[in-house]
Tab-separated table of N, CA and C in Angstrom:
chain	number	residue	atom	x	y	z
Y	29	ASP	N	-3.827	-9.606	16.058
Y	29	ASP	CA	-5.111	-9.498	15.395
Y	29	ASP	C	-5.055	-9.981	13.940
Y	30	ASP	N	-3.985	-10.637	13.530
Y	30	ASP	CA	-3.821	-11.233	12.200
Y	30	ASP	C	-3.938	-10.244	11.045
Y	31	ILE	N	-3.860	-8.946	11.301
Y	31	ILE	CA	-3.860	-7.943	10.243
Y	31	ILE	C	-2.412	-7.572	9.961
Y	32	VAL	N	-2.049	-7.563	8.687
Y	32	VAL	CA	-0.691	-7.202	8.289
Y	32	VAL	C	-0.717	-5.770	7.768
Y	33	TYR	N	0.055	-4.896	8.405
Y	33	TYR	CA	0.152	-3.504	7.981
Y	33	TYR	C	1.455	-3.306	7.222
Y	34	ILE	N	1.373	-2.599	6.111
Y	34	ILE	CA	2.503	-2.391	5.216
Y	34	ILE	C	2.910	-0.916	5.255
Y	35	PRO	N	4.206	-0.617	5.436
Y	35	PRO	CA	4.649	0.780	5.396
Y	35	PRO	C	4.537	1.325	3.970
Y	36	VAL	N	3.777	2.367	3.806
Y	36	VAL	CA	3.415	2.886	2.493
Y	36	VAL	C	4.592	3.549	1.768
Y	37	GLN	N	5.385	4.342	2.452
Y	37	GLN	CA	6.407	5.132	1.778
Y	37	GLN	C	7.470	4.276	1.096
Y	38	ILE	N	7.827	3.167	1.680
Y	38	ILE	CA	8.831	2.284	1.078
Y	38	ILE	C	8.340	1.771	-0.280
Y	39	ILE	N	7.092	1.330	-0.333
Y	39	ILE	CA	6.541	0.820	-1.592
Y	39	ILE	C	6.363	1.951	-2.590
Y	40	ALA	N	5.847	3.091	-2.142
Y	40	ALA	CA	5.640	4.222	-3.044
Y	40	ALA	C	6.958	4.682	-3.659
Y	41	SER	N	8.010	4.737	-2.870
Y	41	SER	CA	9.321	5.153	-3.380
Y	41	SER	C	9.845	4.151	-4.407
Y	42	THR	N	9.700	2.891	-4.117
Y	42	THR	CA	10.166	1.846	-5.029
Y	42	THR	C	9.434	1.908	-6.363
Y	43	LEU	N	8.136	2.194	-6.316
Y	43	LEU	CA	7.315	2.242	-7.527
Y	43	LEU	C	7.268	3.627	-8.158
Y	44	HIS	N	7.941	4.595	-7.544
Y	44	HIS	CA	7.949	5.983	-8.031
Y	44	HIS	C	6.532	6.548	-8.134
Y	45	LEU	N	5.749	6.312	-7.074
Y	45	LEU	CA	4.377	6.805	-7.003
Y	45	LEU	C	4.240	7.849	-5.897
Y	46	ASN	N	3.418	8.844	-6.161
Y	46	ASN	CA	3.075	9.811	-5.130
Y	46	ASN	C	1.896	9.278	-4.332
Y	47	VAL	N	1.973	9.423	-3.025
Y	47	VAL	CA	0.882	9.041	-2.135
Y	47	VAL	C	0.453	10.281	-1.373
Y	48	THR	N	-0.838	10.536	-1.362
Y	48	THR	CA	-1.342	11.644	-0.557
Y	48	THR	C	-2.004	11.085	0.696
Y	49	TRP	N	-1.926	11.869	1.763
Y	49	TRP	CA	-2.474	11.483	3.064
Y	49	TRP	C	-3.481	12.529	3.467
Y	50	ASN	N	-4.703	12.097	3.742
Y	50	ASN	CA	-5.746	12.968	4.248
Y	50	ASN	C	-5.968	12.611	5.715
Y	51	PRO	N	-5.363	13.378	6.634
Y	51	PRO	CA	-5.467	13.023	8.055
Y	51	PRO	C	-6.880	13.149	8.624
Y	52	GLU	N	-7.688	14.041	8.049
Y	52	GLU	CA	-9.060	14.203	8.557
Y	52	GLU	C	-9.897	12.955	8.303
Y	53	GLN	N	-9.636	12.295	7.177
Y	53	GLN	CA	-10.399	11.088	6.829
Y	53	GLN	C	-9.590	9.812	7.021
Y	54	SER	N	-8.330	9.947	7.479
Y	54	SER	CA	-7.431	8.789	7.623
Y	54	SER	C	-7.407	7.977	6.336
Y	55	GLU	N	-7.128	8.680	5.222
Y	55	GLU	CA	-7.191	8.055	3.911
Y	55	GLU	C	-5.907	8.306	3.121
Y	56	LEU	N	-5.426	7.254	2.465
Y	56	LEU	CA	-4.287	7.322	1.553
Y	56	LEU	C	-4.812	7.253	0.128
Y	57	ALA	N	-4.122	7.934	-0.806
Y	57	ALA	CA	-4.560	7.897	-2.198
Y	57	ALA	C	-3.363	7.905	-3.137
Y	58	THR	N	-3.493	7.167	-4.242
Y	58	THR	CA	-2.546	7.187	-5.352
Y	58	THR	C	-3.374	7.287	-6.637
Y	59	ILE	N	-2.686	7.212	-7.772
Y	59	ILE	CA	-3.411	7.238	-9.047
Y	59	ILE	C	-4.304	6.006	-9.213
Y	60	TYR	N	-4.049	4.961	-8.435
Y	60	TYR	CA	-4.813	3.717	-8.555
Y	60	TYR	C	-6.052	3.665	-7.675
Y	61	GLY	N	-6.059	4.391	-6.562
Y	61	GLY	CA	-7.226	4.336	-5.695
Y	61	GLY	C	-6.982	4.922	-4.318
Y	62	ARG	N	-8.000	4.804	-3.481
Y	62	ARG	CA	-7.990	5.328	-2.109
Y	62	ARG	C	-8.282	4.193	-1.134
Y	63	VAL	N	-7.575	4.227	-0.007
Y	63	VAL	CA	-7.764	3.202	1.026
Y	63	VAL	C	-7.615	3.837	2.401
Y	64	PRO	N	-8.104	3.176	3.440
Y	64	PRO	CA	-7.852	3.662	4.791
Y	64	PRO	C	-6.351	3.641	5.091
Y	65	GLY	N	-5.893	4.629	5.812
Y	65	GLY	CA	-4.488	4.688	6.201
Y	65	GLY	C	-4.354	4.782	7.703
Y	66	TYR	N	-3.171	4.444	8.186
Y	66	TYR	CA	-2.909	4.433	9.623
Y	66	TYR	C	-1.571	5.110	9.870
Y	67	LEU	N	-1.577	6.139	10.693
Y	67	LEU	CA	-0.357	6.862	11.033
Y	67	LEU	C	0.087	6.414	12.421
Y	68	LYS	N	1.251	5.792	12.479
Y	68	LYS	CA	1.815	5.304	13.739
Y	68	LYS	C	3.264	5.772	13.833
Y	69	GLN	N	3.575	6.552	14.830
Y	69	GLN	CA	4.928	7.051	15.057
Y	69	GLN	C	5.519	7.685	13.797
Y	70	LYS	N	4.735	8.545	13.159
Y	70	LYS	CA	5.141	9.314	11.978
Y	70	LYS	C	5.372	8.465	10.725
Y	71	VAL	N	4.875	7.229	10.709
Y	71	VAL	CA	4.978	6.347	9.539
Y	71	VAL	C	3.561	5.994	9.094
Y	72	LEU	N	3.308	6.112	7.777
Y	72	LEU	CA	2.006	5.760	7.224
Y	72	LEU	C	1.978	4.286	6.827
Y	73	TYR	N	0.879	3.627	7.167
Y	73	TYR	CA	0.693	2.208	6.850
Y	73	TYR	C	-0.653	2.012	6.170
Y	74	CYS	N	-0.738	0.935	5.385
Y	74	CYS	CA	-2.028	0.470	4.884
Y	74	CYS	C	-2.134	-1.022	5.198
Y	75	ASN	N	-3.331	-1.505	5.157
Y	75	ASN	CA	-3.586	-2.919	5.384
Y	75	ASN	C	-3.136	-3.702	4.157
Y	76	LEU	N	-2.582	-4.880	4.360
Y	76	LEU	CA	-2.141	-5.731	3.257
Y	76	LEU	C	-3.247	-5.937	2.231
Y	77	ARG	N	-4.472	-6.097	2.679
Y	77	ARG	CA	-5.577	-6.340	1.739
Y	77	ARG	C	-5.838	-5.139	0.824
Y	78	ASP	N	-5.305	-3.946	1.180
Y	78	ASP	CA	-5.516	-2.740	0.379
Y	78	ASP	C	-4.350	-2.413	-0.554
Y	79	VAL	N	-3.293	-3.217	-0.533
Y	79	VAL	CA	-2.110	-2.950	-1.357
Y	79	VAL	C	-2.460	-2.960	-2.848
Y	80	LYS	N	-3.299	-3.881	-3.274
Y	80	LYS	CA	-3.686	-3.958	-4.691
Y	80	LYS	C	-4.373	-2.672	-5.129
Y	81	THR	N	-5.285	-2.177	-4.332
Y	81	THR	CA	-6.009	-0.953	-4.665
Y	81	THR	C	-5.094	0.259	-4.681
Y	82	LEU	N	-4.211	0.365	-3.720
Y	82	LEU	CA	-3.369	1.556	-3.589
Y	82	LEU	C	-2.211	1.576	-4.576
Y	83	PHE	N	-1.618	0.405	-4.854
Y	83	PHE	CA	-0.397	0.366	-5.650
Y	83	PHE	C	-0.470	-0.484	-6.930
Y	84	ASN	N	-1.577	-1.160	-7.155
Y	84	ASN	CA	-1.709	-2.076	-8.290
Y	84	ASN	C	-0.662	-3.194	-8.229
Y	85	ILE	N	-0.447	-3.714	-7.042
Y	85	ILE	CA	0.434	-4.856	-6.830
Y	85	ILE	C	-0.267	-5.835	-5.904
Y	86	SER	N	0.192	-7.068	-5.895
Y	86	SER	CA	-0.319	-8.056	-4.951
Y	86	SER	C	0.824	-8.458	-4.032
Y	87	GLY	N	0.491	-9.054	-2.924
Y	87	GLY	CA	1.535	-9.453	-2.004
Y	87	GLY	C	1.057	-10.500	-1.020
Y	88	TYR	N	2.028	-11.160	-0.399
Y	88	TYR	CA	1.702	-12.169	0.603
Y	88	TYR	C	2.898	-12.338	1.545
Y	89	MET	N	2.622	-12.927	2.687
Y	89	MET	CA	3.674	-13.212	3.654
Y	89	MET	C	4.219	-14.603	3.366
Y	90	ALA	N	5.533	-14.709	3.178
Y	90	ALA	CA	6.196	-15.991	2.955
Y	90	ALA	C	6.936	-16.373	4.219
Y	91	ASP	N	6.724	-17.561	4.694
Y	91	ASP	CA	7.386	-18.063	5.899
Y	91	ASP	C	7.100	-17.211	7.136
Y	92	GLY	N	6.046	-16.405	7.100
Y	92	GLY	CA	5.668	-15.609	8.249
Y	92	GLY	C	6.591	-14.451	8.565
Y	93	GLN	N	7.643	-14.234	7.765
Y	93	GLN	CA	8.594	-13.167	8.059
Y	93	GLN	C	8.916	-12.297	6.854
Y	94	CYS	N	8.799	-12.814	5.657
Y	94	CYS	CA	9.195	-12.107	4.440
Y	94	CYS	C	7.946	-11.732	3.646
Y	95	PHE	N	7.855	-10.463	3.272
Y	95	PHE	CA	6.725	-10.003	2.483
Y	95	PHE	C	7.125	-9.974	1.018
Y	96	VAL	N	6.361	-10.664	0.158
Y	96	VAL	CA	6.652	-10.768	-1.268
Y	96	VAL	C	5.625	-9.940	-2.032
Y	97	LEU	N	6.113	-9.055	-2.920
Y	97	LEU	CA	5.237	-8.222	-3.739
Y	97	LEU	C	5.341	-8.630	-5.196
Y	98	ASN	N	4.228	-8.607	-5.899
Y	98	ASN	CA	4.184	-8.926	-7.318
Y	98	ASN	C	3.459	-7.811	-8.038
Y	99	SER	N	4.018	-7.332	-9.148
Y	99	SER	CA	3.328	-6.293	-9.918
Y	99	SER	C	2.183	-6.916	-10.705
Y	100	LEU	N	1.187	-6.112	-11.001
Y	100	LEU	CA	0.034	-6.546	-11.772
Y	100	LEU	C	0.024	-5.794	-13.099
Y	101	PRO	N	-0.495	-6.398	-14.155
Y	101	PRO	CA	-0.541	-5.690	-15.433
Y	101	PRO	C	-1.455	-4.485	-15.364
Y	102	ILE	N	-1.113	-3.446	-16.109
Y	102	ILE	CA	-1.951	-2.254	-16.197
Y	102	ILE	C	-2.980	-2.505	-17.281
Y	103	ALA	N	-4.237	-2.198	-17.000
Y	103	ALA	CA	-5.312	-2.416	-17.970
Y	103	ALA	C	-5.000	-1.693	-19.277
Y	104	GLY	N	-5.125	-2.393	-20.377
Y	104	GLY	CA	-4.889	-1.809	-21.688
Y	104	GLY	C	-3.433	-1.851	-22.129
Y	105	ASN	N	-2.509	-2.255	-21.262
Y	105	ASN	CA	-1.089	-2.331	-21.602
Y	105	ASN	C	-0.798	-3.719	-22.147
Y	106	LYS	N	-0.310	-3.800	-23.379
Y	106	LYS	CA	-0.057	-5.091	-24.009
Y	106	LYS	C	1.388	-5.537	-23.850
Y	107	ASN	N	2.207	-4.793	-23.115
Y	107	ASN	CA	3.617	-5.163	-22.905
Y	107	ASN	C	3.772	-6.063	-21.712
């Protein structure tokens, strides 16, 4: 179906971010925003298109097998 799902916990751990899961609404949340979440075999996923909202990062598939993530500047941060 051409949708890329990203495992949330791996990214959250790498970025040292807390992610909350609301199973009643199937929603994931961080300090950056809320997005739909998907629980499959005890692993939480989000859609690739929602990575920017959830983690403030961008990403893309390289060569169809490798997922590349890029951090985005934080608003108001001049560093």
